[in-house]
Short mmCIF file of C-alpha atoms (C1' of nucleotides) in Angstrom, two decimals:
data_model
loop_
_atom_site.label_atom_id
_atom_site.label_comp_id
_atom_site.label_asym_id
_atom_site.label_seq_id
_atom_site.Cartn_x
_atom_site.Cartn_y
_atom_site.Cartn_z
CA UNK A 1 -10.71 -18.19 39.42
CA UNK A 2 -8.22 -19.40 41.53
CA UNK A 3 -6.74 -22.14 39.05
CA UNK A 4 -5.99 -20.43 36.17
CA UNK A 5 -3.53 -18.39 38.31
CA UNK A 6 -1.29 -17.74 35.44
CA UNK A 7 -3.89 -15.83 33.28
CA UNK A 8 -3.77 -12.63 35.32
CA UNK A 9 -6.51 -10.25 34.60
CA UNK A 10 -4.62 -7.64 35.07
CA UNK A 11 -7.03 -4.94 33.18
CA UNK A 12 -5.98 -2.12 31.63
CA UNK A 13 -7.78 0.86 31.69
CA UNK A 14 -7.10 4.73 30.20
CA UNK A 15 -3.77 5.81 29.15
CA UNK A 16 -2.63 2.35 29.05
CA UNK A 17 -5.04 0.93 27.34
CA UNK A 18 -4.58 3.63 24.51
CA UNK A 19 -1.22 3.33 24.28
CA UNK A 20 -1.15 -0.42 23.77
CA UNK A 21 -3.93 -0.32 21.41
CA UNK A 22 -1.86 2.88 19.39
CA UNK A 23 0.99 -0.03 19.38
CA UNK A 24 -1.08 -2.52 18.05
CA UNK A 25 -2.42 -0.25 15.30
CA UNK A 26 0.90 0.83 13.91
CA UNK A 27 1.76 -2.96 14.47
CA UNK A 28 -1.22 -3.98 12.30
CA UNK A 29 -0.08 -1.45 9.68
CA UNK A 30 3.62 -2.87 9.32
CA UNK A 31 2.18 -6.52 8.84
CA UNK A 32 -0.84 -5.91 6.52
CA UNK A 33 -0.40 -2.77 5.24
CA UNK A 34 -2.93 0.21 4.97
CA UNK A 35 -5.04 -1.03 2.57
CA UNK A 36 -5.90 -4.10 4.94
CA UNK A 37 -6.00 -2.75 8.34
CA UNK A 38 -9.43 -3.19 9.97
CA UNK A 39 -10.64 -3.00 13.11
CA UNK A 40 -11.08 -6.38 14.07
CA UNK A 41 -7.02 -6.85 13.45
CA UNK A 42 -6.13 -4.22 15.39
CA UNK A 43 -8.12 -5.25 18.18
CA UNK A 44 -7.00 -8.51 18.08
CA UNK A 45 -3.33 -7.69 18.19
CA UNK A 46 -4.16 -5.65 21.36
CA UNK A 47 -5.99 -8.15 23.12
CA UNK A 48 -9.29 -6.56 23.55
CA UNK A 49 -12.64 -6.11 22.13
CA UNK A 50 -13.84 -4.37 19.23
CA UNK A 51 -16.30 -2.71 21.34
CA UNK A 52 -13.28 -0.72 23.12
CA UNK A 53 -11.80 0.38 19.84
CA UNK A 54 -15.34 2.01 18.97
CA UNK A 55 -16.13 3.48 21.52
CA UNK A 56 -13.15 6.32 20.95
CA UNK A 57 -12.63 5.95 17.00
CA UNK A 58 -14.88 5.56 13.96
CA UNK A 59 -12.68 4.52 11.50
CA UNK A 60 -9.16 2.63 11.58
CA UNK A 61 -7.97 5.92 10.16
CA UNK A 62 -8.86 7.88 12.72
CA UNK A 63 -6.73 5.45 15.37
CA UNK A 64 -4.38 5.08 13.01
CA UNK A 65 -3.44 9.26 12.65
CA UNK A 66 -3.35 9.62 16.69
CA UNK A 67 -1.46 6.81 16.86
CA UNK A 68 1.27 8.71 14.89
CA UNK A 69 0.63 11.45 16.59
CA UNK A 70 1.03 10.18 19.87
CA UNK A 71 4.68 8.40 19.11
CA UNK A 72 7.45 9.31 20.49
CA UNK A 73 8.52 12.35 18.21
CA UNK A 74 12.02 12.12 16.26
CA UNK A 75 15.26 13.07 18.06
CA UNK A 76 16.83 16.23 16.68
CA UNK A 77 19.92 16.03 14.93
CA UNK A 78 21.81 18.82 17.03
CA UNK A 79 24.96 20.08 14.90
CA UNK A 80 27.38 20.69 17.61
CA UNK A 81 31.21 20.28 16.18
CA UNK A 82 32.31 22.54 13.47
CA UNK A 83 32.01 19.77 10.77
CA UNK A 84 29.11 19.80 8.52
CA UNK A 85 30.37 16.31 6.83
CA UNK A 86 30.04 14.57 10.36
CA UNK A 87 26.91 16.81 11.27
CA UNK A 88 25.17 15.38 7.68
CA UNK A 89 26.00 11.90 8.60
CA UNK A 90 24.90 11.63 11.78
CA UNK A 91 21.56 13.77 10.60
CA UNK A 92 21.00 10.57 7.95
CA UNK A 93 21.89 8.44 10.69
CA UNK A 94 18.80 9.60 13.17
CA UNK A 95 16.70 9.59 9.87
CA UNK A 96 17.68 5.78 9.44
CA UNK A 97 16.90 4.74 13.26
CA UNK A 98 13.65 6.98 12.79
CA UNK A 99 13.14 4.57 9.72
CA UNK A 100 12.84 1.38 11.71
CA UNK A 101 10.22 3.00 14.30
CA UNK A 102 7.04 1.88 13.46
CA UNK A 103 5.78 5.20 13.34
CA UNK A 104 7.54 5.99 10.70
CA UNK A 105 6.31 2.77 8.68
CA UNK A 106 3.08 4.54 9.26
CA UNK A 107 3.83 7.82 8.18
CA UNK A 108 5.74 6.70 4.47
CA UNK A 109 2.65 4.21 4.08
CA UNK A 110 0.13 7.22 4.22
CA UNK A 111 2.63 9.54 2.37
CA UNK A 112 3.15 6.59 -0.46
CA UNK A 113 -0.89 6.17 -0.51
CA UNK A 114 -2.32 9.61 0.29
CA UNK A 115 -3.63 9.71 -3.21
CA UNK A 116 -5.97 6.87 -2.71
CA UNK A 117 -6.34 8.22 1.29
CA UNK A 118 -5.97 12.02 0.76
CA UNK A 119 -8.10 12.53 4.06
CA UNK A 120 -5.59 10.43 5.74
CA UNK A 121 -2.44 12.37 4.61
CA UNK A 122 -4.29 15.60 5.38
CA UNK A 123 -4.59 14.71 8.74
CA UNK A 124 -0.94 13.52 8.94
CA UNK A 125 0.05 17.27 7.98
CA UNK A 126 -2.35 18.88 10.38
CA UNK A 127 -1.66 16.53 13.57
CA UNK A 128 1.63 15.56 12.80
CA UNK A 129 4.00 17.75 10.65
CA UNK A 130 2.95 21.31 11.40
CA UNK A 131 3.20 21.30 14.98
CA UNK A 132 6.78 19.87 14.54
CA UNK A 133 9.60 21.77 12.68
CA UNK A 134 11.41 20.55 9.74
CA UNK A 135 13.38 17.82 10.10
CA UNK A 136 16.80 15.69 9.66
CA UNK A 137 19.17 17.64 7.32
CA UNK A 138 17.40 20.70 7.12
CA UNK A 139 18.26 21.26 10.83
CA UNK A 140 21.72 20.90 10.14
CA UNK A 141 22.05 22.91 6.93
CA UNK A 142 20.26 25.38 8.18
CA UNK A 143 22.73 25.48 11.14
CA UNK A 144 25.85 26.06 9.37
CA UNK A 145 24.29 28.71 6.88
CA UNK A 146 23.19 31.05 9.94
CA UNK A 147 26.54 30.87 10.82
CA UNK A 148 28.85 31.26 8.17
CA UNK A 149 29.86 27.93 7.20
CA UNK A 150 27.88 27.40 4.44
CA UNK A 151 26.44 29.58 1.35
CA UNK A 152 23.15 30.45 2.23
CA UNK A 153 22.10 30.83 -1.11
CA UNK A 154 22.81 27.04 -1.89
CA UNK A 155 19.63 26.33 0.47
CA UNK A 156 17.30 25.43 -2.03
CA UNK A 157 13.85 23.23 -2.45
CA UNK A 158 16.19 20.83 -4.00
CA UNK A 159 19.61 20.63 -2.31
CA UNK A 160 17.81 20.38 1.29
CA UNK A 161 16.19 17.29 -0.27
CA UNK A 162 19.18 15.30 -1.31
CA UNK A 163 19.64 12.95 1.99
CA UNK A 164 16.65 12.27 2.67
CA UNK A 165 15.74 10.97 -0.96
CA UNK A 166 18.84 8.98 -1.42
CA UNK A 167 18.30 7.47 1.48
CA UNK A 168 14.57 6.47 0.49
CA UNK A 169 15.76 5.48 -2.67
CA UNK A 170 18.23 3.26 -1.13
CA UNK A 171 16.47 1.62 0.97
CA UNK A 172 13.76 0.92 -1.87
CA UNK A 173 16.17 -0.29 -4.11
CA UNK A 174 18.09 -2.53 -1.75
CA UNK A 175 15.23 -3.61 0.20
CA UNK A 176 17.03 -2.77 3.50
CA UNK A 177 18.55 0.28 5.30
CA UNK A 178 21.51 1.91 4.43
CA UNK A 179 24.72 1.48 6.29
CA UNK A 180 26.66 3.76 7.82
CA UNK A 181 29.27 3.67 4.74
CA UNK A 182 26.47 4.33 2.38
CA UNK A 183 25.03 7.34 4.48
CA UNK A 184 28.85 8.62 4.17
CA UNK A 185 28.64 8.20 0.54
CA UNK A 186 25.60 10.14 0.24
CA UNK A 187 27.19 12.74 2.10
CA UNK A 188 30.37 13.02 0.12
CA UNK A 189 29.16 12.37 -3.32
CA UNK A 190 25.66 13.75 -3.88
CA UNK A 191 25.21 16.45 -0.57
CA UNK A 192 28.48 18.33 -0.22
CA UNK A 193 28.90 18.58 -3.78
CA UNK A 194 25.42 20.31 -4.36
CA UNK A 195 26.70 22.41 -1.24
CA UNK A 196 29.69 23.57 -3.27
CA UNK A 197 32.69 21.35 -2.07
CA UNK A 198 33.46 19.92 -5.02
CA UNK A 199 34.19 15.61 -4.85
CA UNK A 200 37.50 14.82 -4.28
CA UNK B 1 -32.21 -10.30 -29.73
CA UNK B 2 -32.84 -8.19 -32.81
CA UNK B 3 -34.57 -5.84 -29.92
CA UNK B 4 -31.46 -4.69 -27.77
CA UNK B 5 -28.88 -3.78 -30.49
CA UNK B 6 -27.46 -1.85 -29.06
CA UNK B 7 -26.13 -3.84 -26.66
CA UNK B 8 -23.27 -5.31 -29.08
CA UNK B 9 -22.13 -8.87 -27.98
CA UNK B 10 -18.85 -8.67 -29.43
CA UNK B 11 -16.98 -11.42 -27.86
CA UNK B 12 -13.26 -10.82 -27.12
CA UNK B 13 -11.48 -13.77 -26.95
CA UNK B 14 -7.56 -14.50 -26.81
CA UNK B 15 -4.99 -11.85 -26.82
CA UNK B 16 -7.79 -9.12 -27.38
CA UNK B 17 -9.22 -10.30 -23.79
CA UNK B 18 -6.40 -10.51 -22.00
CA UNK B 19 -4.82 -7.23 -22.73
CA UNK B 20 -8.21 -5.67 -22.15
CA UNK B 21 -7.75 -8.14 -18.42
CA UNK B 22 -4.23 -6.84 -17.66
CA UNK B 23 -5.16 -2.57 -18.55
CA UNK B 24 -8.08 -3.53 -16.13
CA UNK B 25 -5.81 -4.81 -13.43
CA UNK B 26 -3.36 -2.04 -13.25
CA UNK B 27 -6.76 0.06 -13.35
CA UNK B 28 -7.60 -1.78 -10.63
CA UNK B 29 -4.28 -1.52 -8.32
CA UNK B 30 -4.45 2.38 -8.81
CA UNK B 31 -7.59 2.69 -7.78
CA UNK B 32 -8.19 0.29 -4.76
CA UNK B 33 -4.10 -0.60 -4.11
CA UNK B 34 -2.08 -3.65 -3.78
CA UNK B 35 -3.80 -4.86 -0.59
CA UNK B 36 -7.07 -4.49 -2.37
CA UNK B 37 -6.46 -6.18 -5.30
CA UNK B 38 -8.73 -9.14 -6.01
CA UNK B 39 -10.09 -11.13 -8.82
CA UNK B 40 -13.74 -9.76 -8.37
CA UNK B 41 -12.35 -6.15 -8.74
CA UNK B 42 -10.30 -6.78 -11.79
CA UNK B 43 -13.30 -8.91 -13.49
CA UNK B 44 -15.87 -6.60 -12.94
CA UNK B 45 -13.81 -3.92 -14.08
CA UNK B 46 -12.67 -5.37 -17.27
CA UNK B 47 -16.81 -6.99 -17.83
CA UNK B 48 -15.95 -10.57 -17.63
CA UNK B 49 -16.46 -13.33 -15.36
CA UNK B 50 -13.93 -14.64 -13.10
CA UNK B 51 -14.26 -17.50 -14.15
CA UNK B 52 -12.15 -16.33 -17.08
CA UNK B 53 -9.60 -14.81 -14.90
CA UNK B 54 -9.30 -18.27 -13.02
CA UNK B 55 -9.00 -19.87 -16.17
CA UNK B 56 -5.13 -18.43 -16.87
CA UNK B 57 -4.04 -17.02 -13.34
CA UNK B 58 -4.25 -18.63 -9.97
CA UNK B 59 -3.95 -15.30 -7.90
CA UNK B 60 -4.38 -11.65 -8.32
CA UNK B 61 -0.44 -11.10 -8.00
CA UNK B 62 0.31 -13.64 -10.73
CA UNK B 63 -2.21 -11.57 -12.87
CA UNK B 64 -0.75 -8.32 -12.12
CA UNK B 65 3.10 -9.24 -12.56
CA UNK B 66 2.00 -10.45 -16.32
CA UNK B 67 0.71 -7.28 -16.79
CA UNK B 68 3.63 -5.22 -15.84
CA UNK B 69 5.40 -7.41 -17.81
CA UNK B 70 3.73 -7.28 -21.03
CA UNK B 71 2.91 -3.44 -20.46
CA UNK B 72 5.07 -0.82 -22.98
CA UNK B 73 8.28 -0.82 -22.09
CA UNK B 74 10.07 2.34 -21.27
CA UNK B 75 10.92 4.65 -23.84
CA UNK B 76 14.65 4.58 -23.71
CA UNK B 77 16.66 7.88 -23.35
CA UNK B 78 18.52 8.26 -26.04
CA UNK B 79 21.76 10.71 -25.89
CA UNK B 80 21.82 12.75 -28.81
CA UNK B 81 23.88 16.26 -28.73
CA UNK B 82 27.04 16.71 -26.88
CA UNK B 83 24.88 18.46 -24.00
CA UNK B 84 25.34 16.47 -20.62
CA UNK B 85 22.70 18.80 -19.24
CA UNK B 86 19.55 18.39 -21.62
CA UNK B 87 20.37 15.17 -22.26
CA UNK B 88 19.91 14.68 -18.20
CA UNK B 89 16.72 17.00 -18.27
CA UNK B 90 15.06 14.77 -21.37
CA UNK B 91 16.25 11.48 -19.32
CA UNK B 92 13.85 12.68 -16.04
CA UNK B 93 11.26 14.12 -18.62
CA UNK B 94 11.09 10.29 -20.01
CA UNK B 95 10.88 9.27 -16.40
CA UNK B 96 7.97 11.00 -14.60
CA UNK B 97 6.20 10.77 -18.27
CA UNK B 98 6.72 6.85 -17.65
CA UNK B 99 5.57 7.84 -13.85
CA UNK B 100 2.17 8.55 -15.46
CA UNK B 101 1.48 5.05 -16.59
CA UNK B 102 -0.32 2.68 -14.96
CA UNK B 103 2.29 0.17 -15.32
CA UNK B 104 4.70 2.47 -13.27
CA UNK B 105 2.10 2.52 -10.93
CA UNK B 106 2.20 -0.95 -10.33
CA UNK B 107 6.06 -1.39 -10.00
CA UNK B 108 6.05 1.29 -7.82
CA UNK B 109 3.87 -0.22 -5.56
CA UNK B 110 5.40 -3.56 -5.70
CA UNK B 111 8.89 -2.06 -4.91
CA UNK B 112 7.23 0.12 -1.83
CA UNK B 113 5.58 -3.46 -0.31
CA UNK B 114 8.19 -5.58 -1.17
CA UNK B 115 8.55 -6.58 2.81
CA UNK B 116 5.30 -7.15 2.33
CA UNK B 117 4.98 -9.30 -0.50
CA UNK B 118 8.38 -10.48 -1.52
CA UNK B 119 7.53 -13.22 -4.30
CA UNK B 120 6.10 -10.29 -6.05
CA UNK B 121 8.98 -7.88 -5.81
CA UNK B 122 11.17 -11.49 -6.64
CA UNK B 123 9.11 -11.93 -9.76
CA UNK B 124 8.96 -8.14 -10.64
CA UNK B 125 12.89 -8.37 -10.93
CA UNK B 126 12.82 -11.70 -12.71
CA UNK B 127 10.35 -10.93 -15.36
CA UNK B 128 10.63 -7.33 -15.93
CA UNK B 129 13.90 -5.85 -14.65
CA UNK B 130 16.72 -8.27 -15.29
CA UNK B 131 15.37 -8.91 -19.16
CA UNK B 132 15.42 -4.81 -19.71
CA UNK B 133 18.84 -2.93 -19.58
CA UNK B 134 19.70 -0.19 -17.11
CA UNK B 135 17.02 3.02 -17.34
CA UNK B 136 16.94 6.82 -17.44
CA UNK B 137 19.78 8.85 -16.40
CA UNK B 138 22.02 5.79 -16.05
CA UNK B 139 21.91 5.49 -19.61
CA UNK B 140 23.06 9.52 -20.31
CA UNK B 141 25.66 8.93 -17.59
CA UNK B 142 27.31 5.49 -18.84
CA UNK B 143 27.20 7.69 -22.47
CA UNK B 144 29.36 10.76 -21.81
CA UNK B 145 31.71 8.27 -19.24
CA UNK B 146 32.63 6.31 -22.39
CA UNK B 147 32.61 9.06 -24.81
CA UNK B 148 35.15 11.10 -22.78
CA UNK B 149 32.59 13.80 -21.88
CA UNK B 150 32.68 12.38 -17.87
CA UNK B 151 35.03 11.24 -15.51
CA UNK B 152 34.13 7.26 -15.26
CA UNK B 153 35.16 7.48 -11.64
CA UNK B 154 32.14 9.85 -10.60
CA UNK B 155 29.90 7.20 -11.76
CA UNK B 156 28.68 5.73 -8.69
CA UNK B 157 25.48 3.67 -7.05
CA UNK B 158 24.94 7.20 -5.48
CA UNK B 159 25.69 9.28 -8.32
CA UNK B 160 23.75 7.38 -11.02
CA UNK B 161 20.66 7.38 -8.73
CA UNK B 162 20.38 11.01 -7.37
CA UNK B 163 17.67 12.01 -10.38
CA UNK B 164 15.39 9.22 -9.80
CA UNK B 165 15.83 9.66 -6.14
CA UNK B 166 15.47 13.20 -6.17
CA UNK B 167 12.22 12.87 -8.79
CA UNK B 168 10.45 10.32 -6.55
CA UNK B 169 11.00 12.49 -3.10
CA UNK B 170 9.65 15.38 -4.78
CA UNK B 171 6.62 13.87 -6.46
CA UNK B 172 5.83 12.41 -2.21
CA UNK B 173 6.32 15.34 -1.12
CA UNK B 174 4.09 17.36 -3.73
CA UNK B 175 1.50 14.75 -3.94
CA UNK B 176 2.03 16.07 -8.11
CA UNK B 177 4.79 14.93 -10.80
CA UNK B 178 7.61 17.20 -10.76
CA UNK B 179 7.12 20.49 -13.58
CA UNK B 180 10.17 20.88 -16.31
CA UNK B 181 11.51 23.44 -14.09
CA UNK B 182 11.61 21.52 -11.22
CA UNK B 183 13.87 19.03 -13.45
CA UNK B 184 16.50 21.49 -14.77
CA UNK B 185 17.02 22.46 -10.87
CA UNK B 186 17.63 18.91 -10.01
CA UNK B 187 20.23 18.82 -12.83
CA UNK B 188 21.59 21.77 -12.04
CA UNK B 189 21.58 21.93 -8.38
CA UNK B 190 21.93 18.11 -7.44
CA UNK B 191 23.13 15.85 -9.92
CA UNK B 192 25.68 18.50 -11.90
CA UNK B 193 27.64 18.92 -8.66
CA UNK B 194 27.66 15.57 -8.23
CA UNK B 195 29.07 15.00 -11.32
CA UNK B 196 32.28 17.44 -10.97
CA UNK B 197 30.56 20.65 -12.46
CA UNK B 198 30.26 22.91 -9.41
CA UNK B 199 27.06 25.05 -9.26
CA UNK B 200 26.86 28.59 -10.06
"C1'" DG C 1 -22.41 -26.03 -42.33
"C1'" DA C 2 -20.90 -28.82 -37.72
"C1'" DG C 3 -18.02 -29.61 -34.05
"C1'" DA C 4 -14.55 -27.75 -31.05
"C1'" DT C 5 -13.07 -24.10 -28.21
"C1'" DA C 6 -13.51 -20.66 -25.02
"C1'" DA C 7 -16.21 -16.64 -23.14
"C1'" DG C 8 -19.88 -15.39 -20.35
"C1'" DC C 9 -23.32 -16.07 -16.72
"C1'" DT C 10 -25.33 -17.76 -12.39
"C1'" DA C 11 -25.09 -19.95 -8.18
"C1'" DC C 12 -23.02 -22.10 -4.29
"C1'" DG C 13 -21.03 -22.59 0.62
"C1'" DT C 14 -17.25 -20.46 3.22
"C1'" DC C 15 -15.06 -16.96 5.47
"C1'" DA C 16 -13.60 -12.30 7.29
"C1'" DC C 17 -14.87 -7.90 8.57
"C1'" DC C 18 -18.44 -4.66 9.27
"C1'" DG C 19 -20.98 -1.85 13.04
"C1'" DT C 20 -24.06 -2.57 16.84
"C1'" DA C 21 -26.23 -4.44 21.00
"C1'" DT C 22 -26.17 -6.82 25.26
"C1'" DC C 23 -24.43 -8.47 29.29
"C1'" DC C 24 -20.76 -9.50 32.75
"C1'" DA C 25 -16.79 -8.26 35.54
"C1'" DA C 26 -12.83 -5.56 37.02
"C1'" DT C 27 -11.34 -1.31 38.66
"C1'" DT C 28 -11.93 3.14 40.60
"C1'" DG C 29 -13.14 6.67 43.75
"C1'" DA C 30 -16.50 8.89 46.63
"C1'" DT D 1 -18.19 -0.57 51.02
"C1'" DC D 2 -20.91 0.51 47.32
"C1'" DA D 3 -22.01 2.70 43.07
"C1'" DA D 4 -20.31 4.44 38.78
"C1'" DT D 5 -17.39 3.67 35.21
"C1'" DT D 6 -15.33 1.21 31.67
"C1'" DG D 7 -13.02 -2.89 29.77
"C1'" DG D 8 -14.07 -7.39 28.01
"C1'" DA D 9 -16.69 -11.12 25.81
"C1'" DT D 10 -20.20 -12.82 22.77
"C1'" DA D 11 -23.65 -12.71 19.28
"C1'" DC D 12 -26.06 -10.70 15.50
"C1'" DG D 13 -27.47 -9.71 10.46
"C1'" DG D 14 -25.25 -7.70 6.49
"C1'" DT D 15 -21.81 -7.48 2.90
"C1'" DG D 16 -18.26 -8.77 -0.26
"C1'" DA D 17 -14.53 -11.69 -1.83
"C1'" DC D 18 -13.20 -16.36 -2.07
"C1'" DG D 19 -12.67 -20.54 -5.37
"C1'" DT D 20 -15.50 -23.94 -7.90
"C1'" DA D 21 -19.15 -25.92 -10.67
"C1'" DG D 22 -22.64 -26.09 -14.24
"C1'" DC D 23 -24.47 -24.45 -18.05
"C1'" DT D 24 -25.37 -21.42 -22.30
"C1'" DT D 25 -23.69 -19.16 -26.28
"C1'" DA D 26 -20.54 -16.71 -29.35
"C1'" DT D 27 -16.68 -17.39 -32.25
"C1'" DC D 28 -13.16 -19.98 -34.64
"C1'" DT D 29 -11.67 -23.81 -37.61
"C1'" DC D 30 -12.04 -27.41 -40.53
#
DNA sequence: GAGATAAGCTACGTCACCGTATCCAATTGA
DNA sequence: TCAATTGGATACGGTGACGTAGCTTATCTC
């Protein structure tokens, strides 16, 4: 014992354990994907033993759902100037830095897949979702209707929707993240015009 | 053998057995996914040996990028009256119909992995993209910009891609393809506005 | 018809993951 | 300090996909 000094035991136990082990699982998911993640990998990635992995989930599944729930949850966009163009930006801008979390790798995987996993994205919704609010532009939109600075009635299913599906459409079609003069763009040429300010 | 007739040899051979091959791979994919995909699935779902499958493609991927590639391509919207508006509407109706395909299935996939598995998202571009024009609304939009009926200028890469954005967010979101209803609002609310015509 | 071509079938050893069992060792807390 | 807990390591038989080889047999072509 006392040569291999540099191999420090060191053994985790509980909360630590867990959370390592909910880092390796989202970890797993980002590199194989959800059709391929399997016990054995995540275990690997954390370091430890199968055994440990089974003896609080049945199912990759079931690690992987409290692994999203147990990240760290999204920062709220908090509109605080009177300026719903810079409010809108920097709401696409926490929904791009959410992007890169591996949480939310996990959560677009499931969403993309939940026909082939519907138990999966059911869970997502009850665990995940629901106990939150909504999210990203909504927050802000919202904001400026209860207080005069925006139409109410141009709220809809549709217009609440527009940043957040450019910017998943952008980042499929590029194959990277939009910029911070492409979240502007969204902003000024597809969301304030649905909003009723009219392009320049 | 004059005992079992009913069990019909019928022997496909050539093009016959590989387009039976390729609707059995994109069967495949949408029923197992892209991480799932293998040779054994695809044989034994299209009732040949892999042996056959080895015979013309090295790896599932190579298999599955032929059959995207050979698959029908995409009804092209065609512009007809002087009516920006249904002519937008019938451009997202020939979109989620394509949606329903199992060839759309497949790119769809491909383009939602594509960290994943970039020589497939490299070859989906190469063989099946770049040889087909520009798709769905882009072709109503590039219409009325040359005819006069739209300012060129509000043609841009976020402008020509809210209905497909906006179409692909809702049908996540729903877990369903968006209704005909659901279409006109995105016209009307979203891509409309965007366009210079102010909503209601 | 007869030979050539290609589909279909079976089998093989290899490998990865499955879920479980068993045992050892580190940490904890009474 | 000692006992209980729990993490860690290893091994197991089972399954399913891998890629290849060999053979039989249906179909095409001359």
């Amino acid at each position: 014992m006392e040569k291999a000094a540099a191999k420090a035991p060191e053994r985790r136990r509980g909360e630590a354990l867990v959370r390592a082990i909910h880092e390796a699982a989202l970890a797993e998911l980002a590199e194989v994907g959800l059709g391929q993640l399997s016990m054995e990998g995540i275990a690997r990635r954390a370091s430890t033993a199968k055994t440990v992995l089974y003896r609080r989930w049945a199912t990759p599944h079931e690690l992987l759902v409290d692994a999203v729930a147990q990240a760290h949850p999204v920062e709220v966009p908090t509109p605080a100037a009177d300026d719903l163009r810079a409010d809108l930006i920097a709401a696409l801008t926490v929904l791009t830095d959410w992007m890169r979390t591996p949480a939310a790798n996990a959560v677009l995987a499931i969403m993309f897949e939940r026909h082939r996993y519907p138990d999966l994205a059911e869970a997502l919704y009850r665990d995940v979702f629901d106990p939150r609010g909504g999210t990203f532009t909504t927050t802000v939109l919202r904001h400026y209707a209860a207080n005069g600075g925006l139409d109410p009635r141009r709220l809809t299913p549709i217009t609440t929707q527009i940043g957040e599906a450019m910017v998943f459409k952008l980042s499929m079609d590029l194959g990277r993240f939009p910029t911070a003069d492409e979240l502007a763009a969204i902003v000024d040429e597809a969301i304030l015009p649905a909003l009723g300010f009219p392009p320049a």
